[in-house]
Short mmCIF file of C-alpha atoms in Angstrom, two decimals:
data_model
loop_
_atom_site.label_atom_id
_atom_site.label_comp_id
_atom_site.label_asym_id
_atom_site.label_seq_id
_atom_site.Cartn_x
_atom_site.Cartn_y
_atom_site.Cartn_z
CA UNK A 1 36.21 63.06 4.42
CA UNK A 2 36.65 66.57 3.02
CA UNK A 3 34.62 67.46 0.66
CA UNK A 4 36.72 66.53 -2.08
CA UNK A 5 36.07 62.92 -1.39
CA UNK A 6 32.29 63.58 -0.61
CA UNK A 7 32.05 64.95 -3.66
CA UNK A 8 33.91 61.97 -5.82
CA UNK A 9 31.21 59.73 -3.55
CA UNK A 10 28.23 61.65 -5.02
CA UNK A 11 29.19 61.17 -8.95
CA UNK A 12 29.68 57.65 -8.29
CA UNK A 13 26.25 57.23 -6.93
CA UNK A 14 24.95 59.65 -9.80
CA UNK A 15 26.89 57.61 -12.55
CA UNK A 16 25.50 53.94 -11.52
CA UNK A 17 21.44 55.00 -11.17
CA UNK A 18 22.06 56.72 -13.95
CA UNK A 19 23.22 52.89 -15.63
CA UNK A 20 20.13 51.04 -14.33
CA UNK A 21 17.67 53.68 -15.63
CA UNK A 22 19.58 53.15 -19.27
CA UNK A 23 19.13 49.81 -18.96
CA UNK A 24 15.93 49.88 -17.60
CA UNK A 25 14.15 51.52 -20.29
CA UNK A 26 16.68 49.44 -22.49
CA UNK A 27 14.51 46.35 -21.88
CA UNK A 28 10.85 47.83 -22.24
CA UNK A 29 11.64 49.61 -25.16
CA UNK A 30 12.69 45.28 -26.57
CA UNK A 31 9.95 44.50 -25.42
CA UNK A 32 7.14 46.78 -26.99
CA UNK A 33 9.27 46.25 -30.39
CA UNK A 34 8.78 42.44 -30.46
CA UNK A 35 5.26 43.16 -28.91
CA UNK A 36 4.71 45.17 -32.03
CA UNK A 37 6.49 42.92 -34.48
CA UNK A 38 5.07 40.10 -33.29
CA UNK A 39 1.55 41.74 -32.97
CA UNK A 40 1.18 39.11 -30.01
CA UNK A 41 -0.46 40.68 -26.88
CA UNK A 42 -2.00 38.61 -23.50
CA UNK A 43 -4.45 41.89 -23.74
CA UNK A 44 -5.10 41.37 -28.13
CA UNK A 45 -8.76 40.19 -28.60
CA UNK A 46 -9.21 37.71 -30.96
CA UNK A 47 -12.03 35.34 -31.78
CA UNK A 48 -10.42 31.98 -30.73
CA UNK A 49 -11.76 29.13 -29.00
CA UNK A 50 -9.71 29.17 -25.80
CA UNK A 51 -12.24 27.11 -23.54
CA UNK A 52 -9.53 23.99 -23.89
CA UNK A 53 -6.19 26.37 -22.65
CA UNK A 54 -6.32 25.18 -19.07
CA UNK A 55 -3.01 26.15 -16.43
CA UNK A 56 0.02 24.21 -16.24
CA UNK A 57 0.48 22.17 -13.85
CA UNK A 58 3.61 21.07 -12.90
CA UNK A 59 3.19 19.59 -8.81
CA UNK A 60 -0.53 18.00 -9.21
CA UNK A 61 -3.24 17.06 -10.85
CA UNK A 62 -6.68 17.55 -10.37
CA UNK A 63 -8.16 15.46 -12.59
CA UNK A 64 -11.91 16.91 -11.37
CA UNK A 65 -10.63 19.70 -14.22
CA UNK A 66 -10.16 17.58 -17.66
CA UNK A 67 -13.22 15.05 -17.16
CA UNK A 68 -15.66 17.13 -19.36
CA UNK A 69 -13.19 17.41 -21.76
CA UNK A 70 -11.71 13.92 -21.43
CA UNK A 71 -13.48 10.17 -22.25
CA UNK A 72 -10.75 8.00 -20.88
CA UNK A 73 -12.06 9.70 -17.91
CA UNK A 74 -16.14 9.83 -17.79
CA UNK A 75 -15.45 5.92 -18.62
CA UNK A 76 -13.67 5.03 -15.82
CA UNK A 77 -15.21 7.03 -13.82
CA UNK A 78 -18.65 4.76 -15.07
CA UNK A 79 -16.51 2.35 -14.41
CA UNK A 80 -15.91 3.78 -10.57
CA UNK A 81 -11.87 4.47 -10.35
CA UNK A 82 -11.53 7.03 -7.59
CA UNK A 83 -9.68 9.93 -9.77
CA UNK A 84 -8.64 11.86 -6.72
CA UNK A 85 -7.10 9.03 -5.35
CA UNK A 86 -5.00 8.87 -8.50
CA UNK A 87 -4.34 12.02 -8.65
CA UNK A 88 -2.43 12.18 -5.34
CA UNK A 89 0.87 10.98 -7.98
CA UNK A 90 0.72 13.33 -10.24
CA UNK A 91 3.38 11.51 -12.75
CA UNK A 92 0.72 8.36 -13.09
CA UNK A 93 -2.07 10.83 -13.69
CA UNK A 94 -0.24 12.60 -16.78
CA UNK A 95 0.33 8.73 -18.30
CA UNK A 96 -3.57 8.30 -18.06
CA UNK A 97 -4.88 11.60 -19.46
CA UNK A 98 -2.24 11.01 -22.48
CA UNK A 99 -4.10 7.30 -23.17
CA UNK A 100 -6.85 7.03 -25.72
CA UNK A 101 -9.84 5.16 -24.28
CA UNK A 102 -10.44 3.41 -28.25
CA UNK A 103 -6.80 2.75 -28.69
CA UNK A 104 -5.37 2.21 -25.43
CA UNK A 105 -7.42 1.35 -23.10
CA UNK A 106 -10.44 -0.98 -24.00
CA UNK A 107 -9.01 -3.85 -24.50
CA UNK A 108 -7.24 -4.26 -21.55
CA UNK A 109 -10.61 -3.84 -19.81
CA UNK A 110 -11.81 -6.63 -21.98
CA UNK A 111 -8.77 -8.78 -20.49
CA UNK A 112 -9.05 -7.71 -16.95
CA UNK A 113 -12.78 -8.09 -17.53
CA UNK A 114 -11.85 -12.90 -17.86
CA UNK A 115 -11.15 -12.58 -14.42
CA UNK A 116 -12.44 -9.25 -12.09
CA UNK A 117 -15.96 -8.93 -11.50
CA UNK A 118 -17.15 -5.45 -12.87
CA UNK A 119 -17.91 -4.63 -9.95
CA UNK A 120 -14.44 -4.88 -8.51
CA UNK A 121 -12.52 -3.55 -11.36
CA UNK A 122 -12.55 0.06 -10.18
CA UNK A 123 -11.23 -0.25 -6.94
CA UNK A 124 -8.47 -3.01 -9.15
CA UNK A 125 -7.88 -0.34 -11.23
CA UNK A 126 -7.85 2.75 -9.06
CA UNK A 127 -5.05 0.34 -6.69
CA UNK A 128 -2.85 0.33 -9.77
CA UNK A 129 -3.76 2.78 -12.45
CA UNK A 130 -0.71 1.54 -14.53
CA UNK A 131 -2.31 -1.50 -15.45
CA UNK A 132 -3.72 0.93 -18.28
CA UNK A 133 -0.63 1.64 -19.58
CA UNK A 134 0.56 -2.76 -19.74
CA UNK A 135 1.09 -3.57 -23.41
CA UNK A 136 -1.57 -5.79 -23.95
CA UNK A 137 1.03 -8.55 -25.44
CA UNK A 138 2.49 -8.42 -22.39
CA UNK A 139 -0.81 -9.22 -19.83
CA UNK A 140 -1.22 -11.84 -21.68
CA UNK A 141 2.07 -13.99 -22.00
CA UNK A 142 2.41 -13.29 -17.86
CA UNK A 143 -1.22 -14.98 -17.79
CA UNK A 144 0.12 -17.58 -20.24
CA UNK A 145 2.30 -18.47 -17.59
CA UNK A 146 0.09 -19.10 -14.38
CA UNK A 147 -2.37 -21.22 -16.87
CA UNK A 148 1.48 -23.15 -17.52
CA UNK A 149 1.93 -23.55 -13.45
CA UNK A 150 -1.48 -25.97 -13.42
CA UNK A 151 -3.33 -23.05 -12.38
CA UNK A 152 -7.03 -23.12 -12.09
CA UNK A 153 -8.91 -20.44 -13.66
CA UNK A 154 -10.87 -19.77 -10.06
CA UNK A 155 -7.20 -19.41 -8.67
CA UNK A 156 -6.07 -17.01 -11.53
CA UNK A 157 -9.34 -15.01 -10.58
CA UNK A 158 -8.31 -15.06 -6.96
CA UNK A 159 -4.41 -13.72 -7.79
CA UNK A 160 -5.09 -11.49 -10.04
CA UNK A 161 -7.96 -10.06 -8.02
CA UNK A 162 -6.01 -9.56 -4.86
CA UNK A 163 -3.38 -8.42 -6.57
CA UNK A 164 -3.07 -5.92 -8.68
CA UNK A 165 0.05 -5.84 -8.98
CA UNK A 166 0.83 -8.52 -10.07
CA UNK A 167 0.48 -9.03 -14.31
CA UNK A 168 2.91 -5.48 -13.43
CA UNK A 169 6.14 -8.25 -12.85
CA UNK A 170 7.32 -9.65 -16.16
CA UNK A 171 6.87 -14.08 -16.39
CA UNK A 172 11.44 -14.04 -14.89
CA UNK A 173 10.32 -12.10 -12.49
CA UNK A 174 7.68 -13.99 -11.23
CA UNK A 175 9.31 -17.43 -12.31
CA UNK A 176 12.25 -16.71 -9.04
CA UNK A 177 9.57 -14.74 -6.69
CA UNK A 178 7.86 -18.27 -6.22
CA UNK A 179 11.21 -20.20 -6.61
CA UNK A 180 12.56 -17.96 -3.56
CA UNK A 181 9.91 -19.22 -1.99
CA UNK A 182 10.28 -22.81 -2.81
CA UNK A 183 14.30 -22.98 -1.31
CA UNK A 184 13.22 -21.17 1.43
CA UNK A 185 11.03 -22.87 3.31
CA UNK A 186 11.42 -26.08 1.18
CA UNK A 187 7.93 -26.57 -0.21
CA UNK A 188 6.62 -29.47 -2.57
CA UNK A 189 5.02 -27.27 -5.83
CA UNK A 190 1.63 -28.04 -4.53
CA UNK A 191 2.45 -25.78 -1.41
CA UNK A 192 4.42 -23.43 -3.59
CA UNK A 193 1.14 -22.97 -5.34
CA UNK A 194 -1.09 -22.75 -2.31
CA UNK A 195 0.24 -20.04 -1.09
CA UNK A 196 0.46 -17.89 -4.51
CA UNK A 197 -3.39 -19.08 -4.04
CA UNK A 198 -4.16 -18.14 -0.81
CA UNK A 199 -2.09 -14.47 -0.09
CA UNK A 200 -1.37 -13.64 -3.60
CA UNK A 201 0.43 -10.00 -2.10
CA UNK A 202 3.52 -12.11 -0.44
CA UNK A 203 4.65 -13.49 -3.48
CA UNK A 204 5.36 -9.72 -4.83
CA UNK A 205 6.26 -8.13 -1.10
CA UNK A 206 9.84 -7.02 -0.48
CA UNK A 207 11.80 -9.75 -0.03
CA UNK A 208 13.98 -8.19 2.44
CA UNK A 209 11.15 -8.04 4.85
CA UNK A 210 10.11 -11.54 4.39
CA UNK A 211 13.61 -12.28 5.30
CA UNK A 212 13.74 -9.55 8.02
CA UNK A 213 10.53 -11.52 8.82
CA UNK A 214 11.86 -15.25 8.70
CA UNK A 215 15.09 -14.71 10.71
CA UNK A 216 12.33 -13.10 13.20
CA UNK A 217 10.18 -16.19 13.80
CA UNK A 218 13.21 -19.22 13.62
CA UNK A 219 16.15 -17.22 15.68
CA UNK A 220 14.80 -14.58 18.20
CA UNK A 221 10.88 -16.16 18.25
CA UNK A 222 12.44 -19.66 18.42
CA UNK A 223 10.19 -21.20 15.88
CA UNK A 224 12.40 -24.19 13.76
CA UNK A 225 12.18 -25.18 10.51
CA UNK A 226 8.96 -27.39 10.52
CA UNK A 227 7.24 -25.16 12.59
CA UNK A 228 7.99 -22.11 10.14
CA UNK A 229 6.91 -23.75 7.22
CA UNK A 230 3.73 -24.25 9.04
CA UNK A 231 3.05 -21.04 10.16
CA UNK A 232 3.07 -19.06 6.54
CA UNK A 233 0.77 -21.89 4.44
CA UNK A 234 -1.55 -21.44 7.37
CA UNK A 235 -1.01 -17.47 8.35
CA UNK A 236 1.38 -16.13 6.00
CA UNK A 237 -0.01 -12.07 7.42
CA UNK A 238 2.86 -12.83 9.30
CA UNK A 239 5.31 -11.91 7.16
CA UNK A 240 3.65 -8.86 5.58
CA UNK A 241 3.85 -7.60 9.08
CA UNK A 242 6.08 -5.13 11.07
CA UNK A 243 9.20 -6.51 13.31
CA UNK A 244 7.88 -4.52 15.42
CA UNK A 245 4.45 -6.21 16.33
CA UNK A 246 5.29 -9.08 15.82
CA UNK A 247 7.74 -9.55 18.46
CA UNK A 248 5.37 -7.94 20.45
CA UNK A 249 2.25 -10.27 20.39
CA UNK A 250 4.95 -12.65 20.67
CA UNK A 251 6.28 -11.94 23.54
CA UNK A 252 3.63 -10.89 25.52
CA UNK A 253 1.56 -14.22 24.41
CA UNK A 254 4.49 -16.24 25.11
CA UNK A 255 6.05 -14.69 27.95
CA UNK A 256 3.65 -12.88 29.87
CA UNK A 257 0.95 -15.92 29.08
CA UNK A 258 3.37 -18.37 28.98
CA UNK A 259 1.43 -19.91 26.02
CA UNK A 260 3.92 -22.64 24.03
CA UNK A 261 5.07 -22.59 21.17
CA UNK A 262 2.81 -25.75 20.22
CA UNK A 263 -0.33 -23.92 21.29
CA UNK A 264 0.52 -21.02 19.12
CA UNK A 265 1.14 -23.14 15.92
CA UNK A 266 -2.91 -25.14 17.04
CA UNK A 267 -3.54 -21.07 16.26
CA UNK A 268 -1.77 -18.58 14.92
CA UNK A 269 -4.59 -16.15 14.48
CA UNK A 270 -3.26 -14.48 18.05
CA UNK A 271 0.01 -12.74 16.66
CA UNK A 272 -2.31 -11.80 14.69
CA UNK A 273 -4.46 -9.65 16.72
CA UNK A 274 -3.53 -6.37 18.60
CA UNK A 275 -2.16 -6.51 21.76
CA UNK A 276 -4.08 -4.31 23.94
CA UNK A 277 -6.91 -6.75 23.01
CA UNK A 278 -4.85 -9.48 24.49
CA UNK A 279 -3.92 -7.77 27.50
CA UNK A 280 -7.13 -6.44 28.52
CA UNK A 281 -8.87 -9.61 28.16
CA UNK A 282 -5.25 -11.60 29.68
CA UNK A 283 -5.13 -9.27 33.43
CA UNK A 284 -9.08 -9.22 34.03
CA UNK A 285 -8.67 -13.11 33.39
CA UNK A 286 -5.72 -13.07 35.29
CA UNK A 287 -7.40 -10.53 38.70
CA UNK A 288 -10.44 -12.87 38.47
CA UNK A 289 -7.97 -16.24 39.43
CA UNK A 290 -9.24 -17.77 35.66
CA UNK A 291 -6.15 -17.19 32.89
CA UNK A 292 -5.85 -20.86 33.00
CA UNK A 293 -4.90 -22.18 29.72
CA UNK A 294 -4.05 -25.68 29.76
CA UNK A 295 -6.16 -27.65 27.61
CA UNK A 296 -5.39 -29.99 30.67
CA UNK A 297 -6.48 -28.83 33.56
CA UNK A 298 -10.45 -27.48 34.69
CA UNK A 299 -11.34 -23.85 33.02
CA UNK A 300 -9.79 -23.93 30.04
CA UNK A 301 -9.67 -20.84 28.25
CA UNK A 302 -8.50 -21.38 24.52
CA UNK A 303 -6.74 -18.51 23.07
CA UNK A 304 -9.56 -17.73 20.59
CA UNK A 305 -11.38 -16.32 23.67
CA UNK A 306 -9.33 -13.79 22.82
CA UNK A 307 -9.72 -12.60 19.18
CA UNK A 308 -13.88 -14.49 18.06
CA UNK A 309 -16.09 -14.22 21.19
CA UNK A 310 -17.59 -10.72 22.09
CA UNK A 311 -17.34 -8.49 25.08
CA UNK A 312 -20.70 -9.94 26.49
CA UNK A 313 -19.86 -13.64 25.47
CA UNK A 314 -16.56 -13.70 26.39
CA UNK A 315 -17.72 -12.23 29.80
CA UNK A 316 -20.17 -15.26 30.05
CA UNK A 317 -18.28 -17.96 28.67
CA UNK A 318 -14.63 -17.33 30.51
CA UNK A 319 -14.89 -14.75 33.26
CA UNK A 320 -17.55 -16.27 34.45
CA UNK A 321 -19.26 -12.53 35.27
CA UNK A 322 -21.17 -9.83 33.47
CA UNK A 323 -20.37 -7.00 30.98
CA UNK A 324 -20.46 -4.49 33.47
CA UNK A 325 -17.87 -5.76 35.43
CA UNK A 326 -15.33 -5.76 32.73
CA UNK A 327 -15.86 -2.11 31.68
CA UNK A 328 -15.17 -0.85 35.12
CA UNK A 329 -12.06 -2.99 35.21
CA UNK A 330 -10.72 -1.45 31.22
CA UNK A 331 -10.48 2.08 33.40
CA UNK A 332 -8.69 1.36 36.11
CA UNK A 333 -5.78 0.30 33.29
#
């Protein structure tokens, strides 16, 4: 590179630096002019009360910072509402902060008080704070629907208390849900009501999940339509379990322990018990030669022995040994 090329490159760099300096000085000049014209400055002394100014919280809320200034939050705390759980969802926290207790919340609480005990209403709102944002007329319509279907007052209280999200569903959606269960499982009207009262959460549960579990229980586990109907009326929680857990428990009970479908129908709680507990007790009985689950033979061990009995009673009644023997066996698993 000759001296002329080096000189030209130097000139370009000088001009570039000069332009950057000029741009920066111009921006600073504009900023100063704007501040002087507006008369505003972050360091300007003011007599105005700024205690109500809070920082902008776009991603999350700490509702504790608002309690002293919000009558709504104070009253919710008095009702034992867990604000720390509500603030985990900023969009819900924002909605609650925008509500006025006297105008927006008081009447809703008086409505809920008719069906939810005051000692439980805090937990109810913690689970579903958006119920406070629902129009009171809509809540009344949804209540009237249940009354029109001949649900008793005690049954309505149980439905609303056990499923805080029930009243979030319109009457059209609830009617379609009840119709789905009636058609899918060939229920009569009283059976639909029985299911709704026994397990209200199931009515508003994911329909895809319910359909999948129905397929698993009927096609993969081998229960017929009548048995499926019996199962859902006796243990509707089975339809809220994960498919994997449901199949694992059935496969162990049916294929390893050789428990027939008929026995499972008589004691479906066995499918709600954790698999490792069943496995521990079955293998211990099997080692002792006492894994006898046929009620027509001697030394019969009922399925309730795997769930309802403590380890001590299980050993005394069915394993016929001391609890220390069972504890020693568990260390080998």
